[in-house]
PDB file of C-alpha atoms in Angstrom:
ATOM      1  CA  UNK K   1     -84.252-125.221 -99.667  1.00  0.00           C
ATOM      2  CA  UNK K   2     -84.878-123.031-102.687  1.00  0.00           C
ATOM      3  CA  UNK K   3     -84.472-119.923-100.519  1.00  0.00           C
ATOM      4  CA  UNK K   4     -80.826-120.740 -99.864  1.00  0.00           C
ATOM      5  CA  UNK K   5     -79.587-123.092-102.605  1.00  0.00           C
ATOM      6  CA  UNK K   6     -79.718-122.882-106.416  1.00  0.00           C
ATOM      7  CA  UNK K   7     -79.551-126.651-107.010  1.00  0.00           C
ATOM      8  CA  UNK K   8     -79.125-130.016-105.294  1.00  0.00           C
ATOM      9  CA  UNK K   9     -77.338-132.883-107.077  1.00  0.00           C
ATOM     10  CA  UNK K  10     -77.221-136.502-105.944  1.00  0.00           C
ATOM     11  CA  UNK K  11     -74.625-138.927-107.296  1.00  0.00           C
ATOM     12  CA  UNK K  12     -74.950-142.692-106.958  1.00  0.00           C
ATOM     13  CA  UNK K  13     -74.297-146.077-108.555  1.00  0.00           C
ATOM     14  CA  UNK K  14     -77.624-147.921-108.887  1.00  0.00           C
ATOM     15  CA  UNK K  15     -75.926-151.333-108.636  1.00  0.00           C
ATOM     16  CA  UNK K  16     -73.552-150.633-105.738  1.00  0.00           C
ATOM     17  CA  UNK K  17     -74.467-151.382-102.088  1.00  0.00           C
ATOM     18  CA  UNK K  18     -72.461-148.293-101.089  1.00  0.00           C
ATOM     19  CA  UNK K  19     -75.057-146.082-102.803  1.00  0.00           C
ATOM     20  CA  UNK K  20     -78.184-147.644-101.308  1.00  0.00           C
ATOM     21  CA  UNK K  21     -78.587-144.918 -98.703  1.00  0.00           C
ATOM     22  CA  UNK K  22     -78.501-142.144-101.322  1.00  0.00           C
ATOM     23  CA  UNK K  23     -80.839-144.034-103.668  1.00  0.00           C
ATOM     24  CA  UNK K  24     -83.282-144.818-100.853  1.00  0.00           C
ATOM     25  CA  UNK K  25     -83.356-141.230 -99.595  1.00  0.00           C
ATOM     26  CA  UNK K  26     -83.860-139.819-103.089  1.00  0.00           C
ATOM     27  CA  UNK K  27     -86.684-142.207-104.023  1.00  0.00           C
ATOM     28  CA  UNK K  28     -88.439-141.742-100.686  1.00  0.00           C
ATOM     29  CA  UNK K  29     -88.210-137.944-100.420  1.00  0.00           C
ATOM     30  CA  UNK K  30     -88.066-136.622-103.986  1.00  0.00           C
ATOM     31  CA  UNK K  31     -91.819-136.193-104.432  1.00  0.00           C
ATOM     32  CA  UNK K  32     -92.279-134.359-101.128  1.00  0.00           C
ATOM     33  CA  UNK K  33     -89.244-132.124-101.702  1.00  0.00           C
ATOM     34  CA  UNK K  34     -90.533-131.154-105.155  1.00  0.00           C
ATOM     35  CA  UNK K  35     -93.944-130.298-103.743  1.00  0.00           C
ATOM     36  CA  UNK K  36     -92.301-127.990-101.218  1.00  0.00           C
ATOM     37  CA  UNK K  37     -89.832-126.581-103.798  1.00  0.00           C
ATOM     38  CA  UNK K  38     -91.553-126.900-107.205  1.00  0.00           C
ATOM     39  CA  UNK K  39     -89.043-124.754-109.157  1.00  0.00           C
ATOM     40  CA  UNK K  40     -85.954-126.060-107.355  1.00  0.00           C
ATOM     41  CA  UNK K  41     -83.692-128.420-109.379  1.00  0.00           C
ATOM     42  CA  UNK K  42     -83.239-131.715-107.509  1.00  0.00           C
ATOM     43  CA  UNK K  43     -81.160-133.944-109.766  1.00  0.00           C
ATOM     44  CA  UNK K  44     -79.935-137.519-109.584  1.00  0.00           C
ATOM     45  CA  UNK K  45     -76.856-138.528-111.584  1.00  0.00           C
ATOM     46  CA  UNK K  46     -76.192-142.251-111.805  1.00  0.00           C
ATOM     47  CA  UNK K  47     -73.329-144.109-113.418  1.00  0.00           C
ATOM     48  CA  UNK K  48     -71.354-147.274-112.853  1.00  0.00           C
ATOM     49  CA  UNK K  49     -68.956-147.145-109.875  1.00  0.00           C
ATOM     50  CA  UNK K  50     -70.017-143.579-108.986  1.00  0.00           C
ATOM     51  CA  UNK K  51     -68.953-142.220-105.602  1.00  0.00           C
ATOM     52  CA  UNK K  52     -72.229-141.570-103.713  1.00  0.00           C
ATOM     53  CA  UNK K  53     -72.356-137.897-102.854  1.00  0.00           C
ATOM     54  CA  UNK K  54     -74.493-134.794-102.724  1.00  0.00           C
ATOM     55  CA  UNK K  55     -73.425-131.369-103.989  1.00  0.00           C
ATOM     56  CA  UNK K  56     -74.729-127.846-104.454  1.00  0.00           C
ATOM     57  CA  UNK K  57     -73.385-124.447-105.539  1.00  0.00           C
ATOM     58  CA  UNK K  58     -72.481-121.840-102.905  1.00  0.00           C
ATOM     59  CA  UNK K  59     -71.790-118.224-103.911  1.00  0.00           C
ATOM     60  CA  UNK K  60     -68.572-117.787-101.964  1.00  0.00           C
ATOM     61  CA  UNK K  61     -67.221-114.242-102.147  1.00  0.00           C
ATOM     62  CA  UNK K  62     -63.640-113.013-101.867  1.00  0.00           C
ATOM     63  CA  UNK K  63     -64.453-111.982 -98.308  1.00  0.00           C
ATOM     64  CA  UNK K  64     -65.624-115.513 -97.492  1.00  0.00           C
ATOM     65  CA  UNK K  65     -62.350-116.965 -98.790  1.00  0.00           C
ATOM     66  CA  UNK K  66     -60.279-114.475 -96.793  1.00  0.00           C
ATOM     67  CA  UNK K  67     -62.231-115.196 -93.580  1.00  0.00           C
ATOM     68  CA  UNK K  68     -61.693-118.906 -94.176  1.00  0.00           C
ATOM     69  CA  UNK K  69     -57.951-118.345 -94.648  1.00  0.00           C
ATOM     70  CA  UNK K  70     -57.742-116.319 -91.429  1.00  0.00           C
ATOM     71  CA  UNK K  71     -59.712-118.879 -89.424  1.00  0.00           C
ATOM     72  CA  UNK K  72     -57.644-121.835 -90.662  1.00  0.00           C
ATOM     73  CA  UNK K  73     -54.201-120.207 -90.626  1.00  0.00           C
ATOM     74  CA  UNK K  74     -53.614-120.398 -94.383  1.00  0.00           C
ATOM     75  CA  UNK K  75     -51.375-117.313 -94.600  1.00  0.00           C
ATOM     76  CA  UNK K  76     -48.008-119.037 -94.274  1.00  0.00           C
ATOM     77  CA  UNK K  77     -44.518-118.280 -95.510  1.00  0.00           C
ATOM     78  CA  UNK K  78     -42.337-120.874 -97.227  1.00  0.00           C
ATOM     79  CA  UNK K  79     -40.718-121.719 -93.878  1.00  0.00           C
ATOM     80  CA  UNK K  80     -44.104-122.496 -92.283  1.00  0.00           C
ATOM     81  CA  UNK K  81     -44.407-119.325 -90.201  1.00  0.00           C
ATOM     82  CA  UNK K  82     -47.489-117.120 -90.413  1.00  0.00           C
ATOM     83  CA  UNK K  83     -47.222-114.090 -92.698  1.00  0.00           C
ATOM     84  CA  UNK K  84     -48.165-111.102 -90.573  1.00  0.00           C
ATOM     85  CA  UNK K  85     -48.119-108.839 -93.638  1.00  0.00           C
ATOM     86  CA  UNK K  86     -50.760-110.852 -95.500  1.00  0.00           C
ATOM     87  CA  UNK K  87     -52.779-111.401 -92.333  1.00  0.00           C
ATOM     88  CA  UNK K  88     -52.925-107.654 -91.706  1.00  0.00           C
ATOM     89  CA  UNK K  89     -53.782-106.986 -95.359  1.00  0.00           C
ATOM     90  CA  UNK K  90     -56.600-109.545 -95.128  1.00  0.00           C
ATOM     91  CA  UNK K  91     -58.021-107.921 -91.986  1.00  0.00           C
ATOM     92  CA  UNK K  92     -57.819-104.462 -93.568  1.00  0.00           C
ATOM     93  CA  UNK K  93     -59.504-105.751 -96.741  1.00  0.00           C
ATOM     94  CA  UNK K  94     -62.427-107.060 -94.704  1.00  0.00           C
ATOM     95  CA  UNK K  95     -62.840-103.574 -93.214  1.00  0.00           C
ATOM     96  CA  UNK K  96     -63.381-102.015 -96.669  1.00  0.00           C
ATOM     97  CA  UNK K  97     -66.497 -99.836 -96.762  1.00  0.00           C
ATOM     98  CA  UNK K  98     -68.189-101.483 -99.762  1.00  0.00           C
ATOM     99  CA  UNK K  99     -71.379 -99.462 -99.270  1.00  0.00           C
ATOM    100  CA  UNK K 100     -69.501 -96.165 -99.519  1.00  0.00           C
ATOM    101  CA  UNK K 101     -67.648 -97.442-102.589  1.00  0.00           C
ATOM    102  CA  UNK K 102     -70.907 -98.456-104.272  1.00  0.00           C
ATOM    103  CA  UNK K 103     -72.488 -95.086-103.532  1.00  0.00           C
ATOM    104  CA  UNK K 104     -69.451 -93.179-104.826  1.00  0.00           C
ATOM    105  CA  UNK K 105     -69.446 -95.318-107.964  1.00  0.00           C
ATOM    106  CA  UNK K 106     -72.473 -93.451-109.344  1.00  0.00           C
ATOM    107  CA  UNK K 107     -71.319 -89.878-108.781  1.00  0.00           C
ATOM    108  CA  UNK K 108     -71.203 -89.272-112.553  1.00  0.00           C
ATOM    109  CA  UNK K 109     -74.727 -89.661-114.010  1.00  0.00           C
ATOM    110  CA  UNK K 110     -74.850 -92.172-116.845  1.00  0.00           C
ATOM    111  CA  UNK K 111     -71.265 -93.366-116.319  1.00  0.00           C
ATOM    112  CA  UNK K 112     -70.210 -96.607-114.628  1.00  0.00           C
ATOM    113  CA  UNK K 113     -66.465 -96.908-113.887  1.00  0.00           C
ATOM    114  CA  UNK K 114     -66.970-100.655-113.293  1.00  0.00           C
ATOM    115  CA  UNK K 115     -68.403-101.306-116.765  1.00  0.00           C
ATOM    116  CA  UNK K 116     -66.719-104.361-118.345  1.00  0.00           C
ATOM    117  CA  UNK K 117     -63.876-103.691-120.820  1.00  0.00           C
ATOM    118  CA  UNK K 118     -63.928 -99.981-119.991  1.00  0.00           C
ATOM    119  CA  UNK K 119     -60.245 -99.649-119.133  1.00  0.00           C
ATOM    120  CA  UNK K 120     -58.755 -96.839-117.051  1.00  0.00           C
ATOM    121  CA  UNK K 121     -58.556 -94.054-119.666  1.00  0.00           C
ATOM    122  CA  UNK K 122     -61.503 -92.308-118.019  1.00  0.00           C
ATOM    123  CA  UNK K 123     -59.210 -91.437-115.086  1.00  0.00           C
ATOM    124  CA  UNK K 124     -57.475 -88.931-117.396  1.00  0.00           C
ATOM    125  CA  UNK K 125     -60.710 -86.923-117.560  1.00  0.00           C
ATOM    126  CA  UNK K 126     -60.341 -84.241-114.840  1.00  0.00           C
ATOM    127  CA  UNK K 127     -64.079 -83.868-114.254  1.00  0.00           C
ATOM    128  CA  UNK K 128     -64.688 -87.620-113.842  1.00  0.00           C
ATOM    129  CA  UNK K 129     -61.564 -88.051-111.759  1.00  0.00           C
ATOM    130  CA  UNK K 130     -62.700 -85.302-109.398  1.00  0.00           C
ATOM    131  CA  UNK K 131     -66.277 -86.574-109.111  1.00  0.00           C
ATOM    132  CA  UNK K 132     -65.146 -90.163-108.579  1.00  0.00           C
ATOM    133  CA  UNK K 133     -62.227 -89.374-106.245  1.00  0.00           C
ATOM    134  CA  UNK K 134     -63.805 -91.215-103.299  1.00  0.00           C
ATOM    135  CA  UNK K 135     -64.519 -94.264-105.444  1.00  0.00           C
ATOM    136  CA  UNK K 136     -60.976 -94.275-106.864  1.00  0.00           C
ATOM    137  CA  UNK K 137     -59.440 -94.034-103.388  1.00  0.00           C
ATOM    138  CA  UNK K 138     -61.505 -96.897-101.952  1.00  0.00           C
ATOM    139  CA  UNK K 139     -61.125 -99.035-105.068  1.00  0.00           C
ATOM    140  CA  UNK K 140     -57.358 -98.636-105.259  1.00  0.00           C
ATOM    141  CA  UNK K 141     -56.923 -99.360-101.555  1.00  0.00           C
ATOM    142  CA  UNK K 142     -59.003-102.541-101.810  1.00  0.00           C
ATOM    143  CA  UNK K 143     -57.163-103.660-104.963  1.00  0.00           C
ATOM    144  CA  UNK K 144     -53.763-103.123-103.325  1.00  0.00           C
ATOM    145  CA  UNK K 145     -54.776-105.076-100.229  1.00  0.00           C
ATOM    146  CA  UNK K 146     -56.195-107.897-102.318  1.00  0.00           C
ATOM    147  CA  UNK K 147     -52.968-108.130-104.315  1.00  0.00           C
ATOM    148  CA  UNK K 148     -51.062-108.566-101.044  1.00  0.00           C
ATOM    149  CA  UNK K 149     -53.547-111.236 -99.935  1.00  0.00           C
ATOM    150  CA  UNK K 150     -52.989-113.142-103.188  1.00  0.00           C
ATOM    151  CA  UNK K 151     -49.189-112.787-103.107  1.00  0.00           C
ATOM    152  CA  UNK K 152     -48.587-115.885-100.982  1.00  0.00           C
ATOM    153  CA  UNK K 153     -46.398-118.769-102.156  1.00  0.00           C
ATOM    154  CA  UNK K 154     -47.611-121.959-103.866  1.00  0.00           C
ATOM    155  CA  UNK K 155     -50.884-120.386-105.094  1.00  0.00           C
ATOM    156  CA  UNK K 156     -51.965-119.994-101.481  1.00  0.00           C
ATOM    157  CA  UNK K 157     -55.184-118.078-102.216  1.00  0.00           C
ATOM    158  CA  UNK K 158     -56.291-120.333-105.083  1.00  0.00           C
ATOM    159  CA  UNK K 159     -55.703-123.457-103.024  1.00  0.00           C
ATOM    160  CA  UNK K 160     -57.714-122.001-100.150  1.00  0.00           C
ATOM    161  CA  UNK K 161     -60.556-121.115-102.529  1.00  0.00           C
ATOM    162  CA  UNK K 162     -60.592-124.662-103.915  1.00  0.00           C
ATOM    163  CA  UNK K 163     -60.547-126.027-100.376  1.00  0.00           C
ATOM    164  CA  UNK K 164     -63.558-123.894 -99.477  1.00  0.00           C
ATOM    165  CA  UNK K 165     -65.394-125.082-102.585  1.00  0.00           C
ATOM    166  CA  UNK K 166     -65.083-128.668-101.351  1.00  0.00           C
ATOM    167  CA  UNK K 167     -67.391-127.770 -98.457  1.00  0.00           C
ATOM    168  CA  UNK K 168     -70.309-127.742-100.913  1.00  0.00           C
ATOM    169  CA  UNK K 169     -69.832-131.479-101.547  1.00  0.00           C
ATOM    170  CA  UNK K 170     -70.530-134.295 -99.068  1.00  0.00           C
ATOM    171  CA  UNK K 171     -69.302-137.799 -99.892  1.00  0.00           C
ATOM    172  CA  UNK K 172     -71.702-140.487 -98.681  1.00  0.00           C
ATOM    173  CA  UNK K 173     -69.899-143.794 -99.156  1.00  0.00           C
ATOM    174  CA  UNK K 174     -72.018-146.532 -97.480  1.00  0.00           C
ATOM    175  CA  UNK K 175     -74.124-143.847 -95.778  1.00  0.00           C
ATOM    176  CA  UNK K 176     -77.618-144.584 -94.569  1.00  0.00           C
ATOM    177  CA  UNK K 177     -80.733-142.442 -95.163  1.00  0.00           C
ATOM    178  CA  UNK K 178     -80.197-140.554 -91.887  1.00  0.00           C
ATOM    179  CA  UNK K 179     -76.661-139.594 -92.897  1.00  0.00           C
ATOM    180  CA  UNK K 180     -77.957-138.433 -96.293  1.00  0.00           C
ATOM    181  CA  UNK K 181     -80.614-136.296 -94.587  1.00  0.00           C
ATOM    182  CA  UNK K 182     -77.938-134.799 -92.331  1.00  0.00           C
ATOM    183  CA  UNK K 183     -75.864-133.970 -95.423  1.00  0.00           C
ATOM    184  CA  UNK K 184     -78.833-132.190 -97.020  1.00  0.00           C
ATOM    185  CA  UNK K 185     -79.390-130.183 -93.839  1.00  0.00           C
ATOM    186  CA  UNK K 186     -75.696-129.291 -93.771  1.00  0.00           C
ATOM    187  CA  UNK K 187     -75.808-127.901 -97.323  1.00  0.00           C
ATOM    188  CA  UNK K 188     -78.999-125.951 -96.634  1.00  0.00           C
ATOM    189  CA  UNK K 189     -77.405-124.369 -93.531  1.00  0.00           C
ATOM    190  CA  UNK K 190     -74.282-123.593 -95.551  1.00  0.00           C
ATOM    191  CA  UNK K 191     -76.388-121.899 -98.216  1.00  0.00           C
ATOM    192  CA  UNK K 192     -78.318-119.996 -95.554  1.00  0.00           C
ATOM    193  CA  UNK K 193     -75.033-118.638 -94.215  1.00  0.00           C
ATOM    194  CA  UNK K 194     -73.278-117.751 -97.469  1.00  0.00           C
ATOM    195  CA  UNK K 195     -75.734-117.475-100.368  1.00  0.00           C
ATOM    196  CA  UNK K 196     -77.268-114.034-100.830  1.00  0.00           C
ATOM    197  CA  UNK K 197     -80.421-115.298-102.517  1.00  0.00           C
ATOM    198  CA  UNK K 198     -83.569-113.160-102.480  1.00  0.00           C
ATOM    199  CA  UNK K 199     -86.802-115.139-102.018  1.00  0.00           C
ATOM    200  CA  UNK K 200     -89.083-114.693-105.026  1.00  0.00           C
ATOM    201  CA  UNK K 201     -92.261-113.773-103.213  1.00  0.00           C
ATOM    202  CA  UNK K 202     -95.326-112.984-105.373  1.00  0.00           C
ATOM    203  CA  UNK K 203     -96.613-109.416-105.306  1.00  0.00           C
ATOM    204  CA  UNK K 204    -100.099-110.673-104.496  1.00  0.00           C
ATOM    205  CA  UNK K 205    -101.888-113.949-103.781  1.00  0.00           C
ATOM    206  CA  UNK K 206    -102.996-115.698-106.976  1.00  0.00           C
ATOM    207  CA  UNK K 207    -104.386-118.880-105.440  1.00  0.00           C
ATOM    208  CA  UNK K 208    -106.548-119.479-102.386  1.00  0.00           C
ATOM    209  CA  UNK K 209    -106.865-122.742-100.482  1.00  0.00           C
ATOM    210  CA  UNK K 210    -109.756-122.923 -98.007  1.00  0.00           C
ATOM    211  CA  UNK K 211    -108.755-123.685 -94.437  1.00  0.00           C
ATOM    212  CA  UNK K 212    -110.353-122.588 -91.210  1.00  0.00           C
ATOM    213  CA  UNK K 213    -113.431-120.423 -91.430  1.00  0.00           C
ATOM    214  CA  UNK K 214    -112.779-116.744 -91.862  1.00  0.00           C
ATOM    215  CA  UNK K 215    -113.255-114.706 -88.699  1.00  0.00           C
TER     216      UNK K 215
END
């Protein structure tokens, strides 16, 4: 789990029958899960009348939100019709060559145009503007497309983002242990698909446990 998720939180009411499945699963599996994931936070939050649930934190990107909006038909005008302009802008945004932009970003040694609070005054420097022309072109195109994507009515993009965030929570009202296990598997698969987490492998083996005889 720790390869794909940063944390796992269980919510339950210790006195409510509706939370028995969550409580049973947690008490039965916590020790084994911690042995398999010793540095992984597995937390239980209990309070009176709590809605039994399990949550995690998924690193959804802007591209993930846009794909979700395209797949679920979220780009709609006020009259309910699909906005072809925003749909096309979303598709073009997903085609952005982020690798080329990242490479062009470092064309001026020691200078990062993406540094926080830098502003845009550096674009008035002819030498930097020339060296970073490819970066500026790709960056401006992506920014323009993203503005079009976000221009929908009724906070369309923000609502879609919040809707996507709800996928990292599974409510488990009156669920049994098997349903809780299925919810955990769902979140792990979701993290495997979206989270760009790098496994922290050791550089060399520090402990040895004897097993079969060496050949």
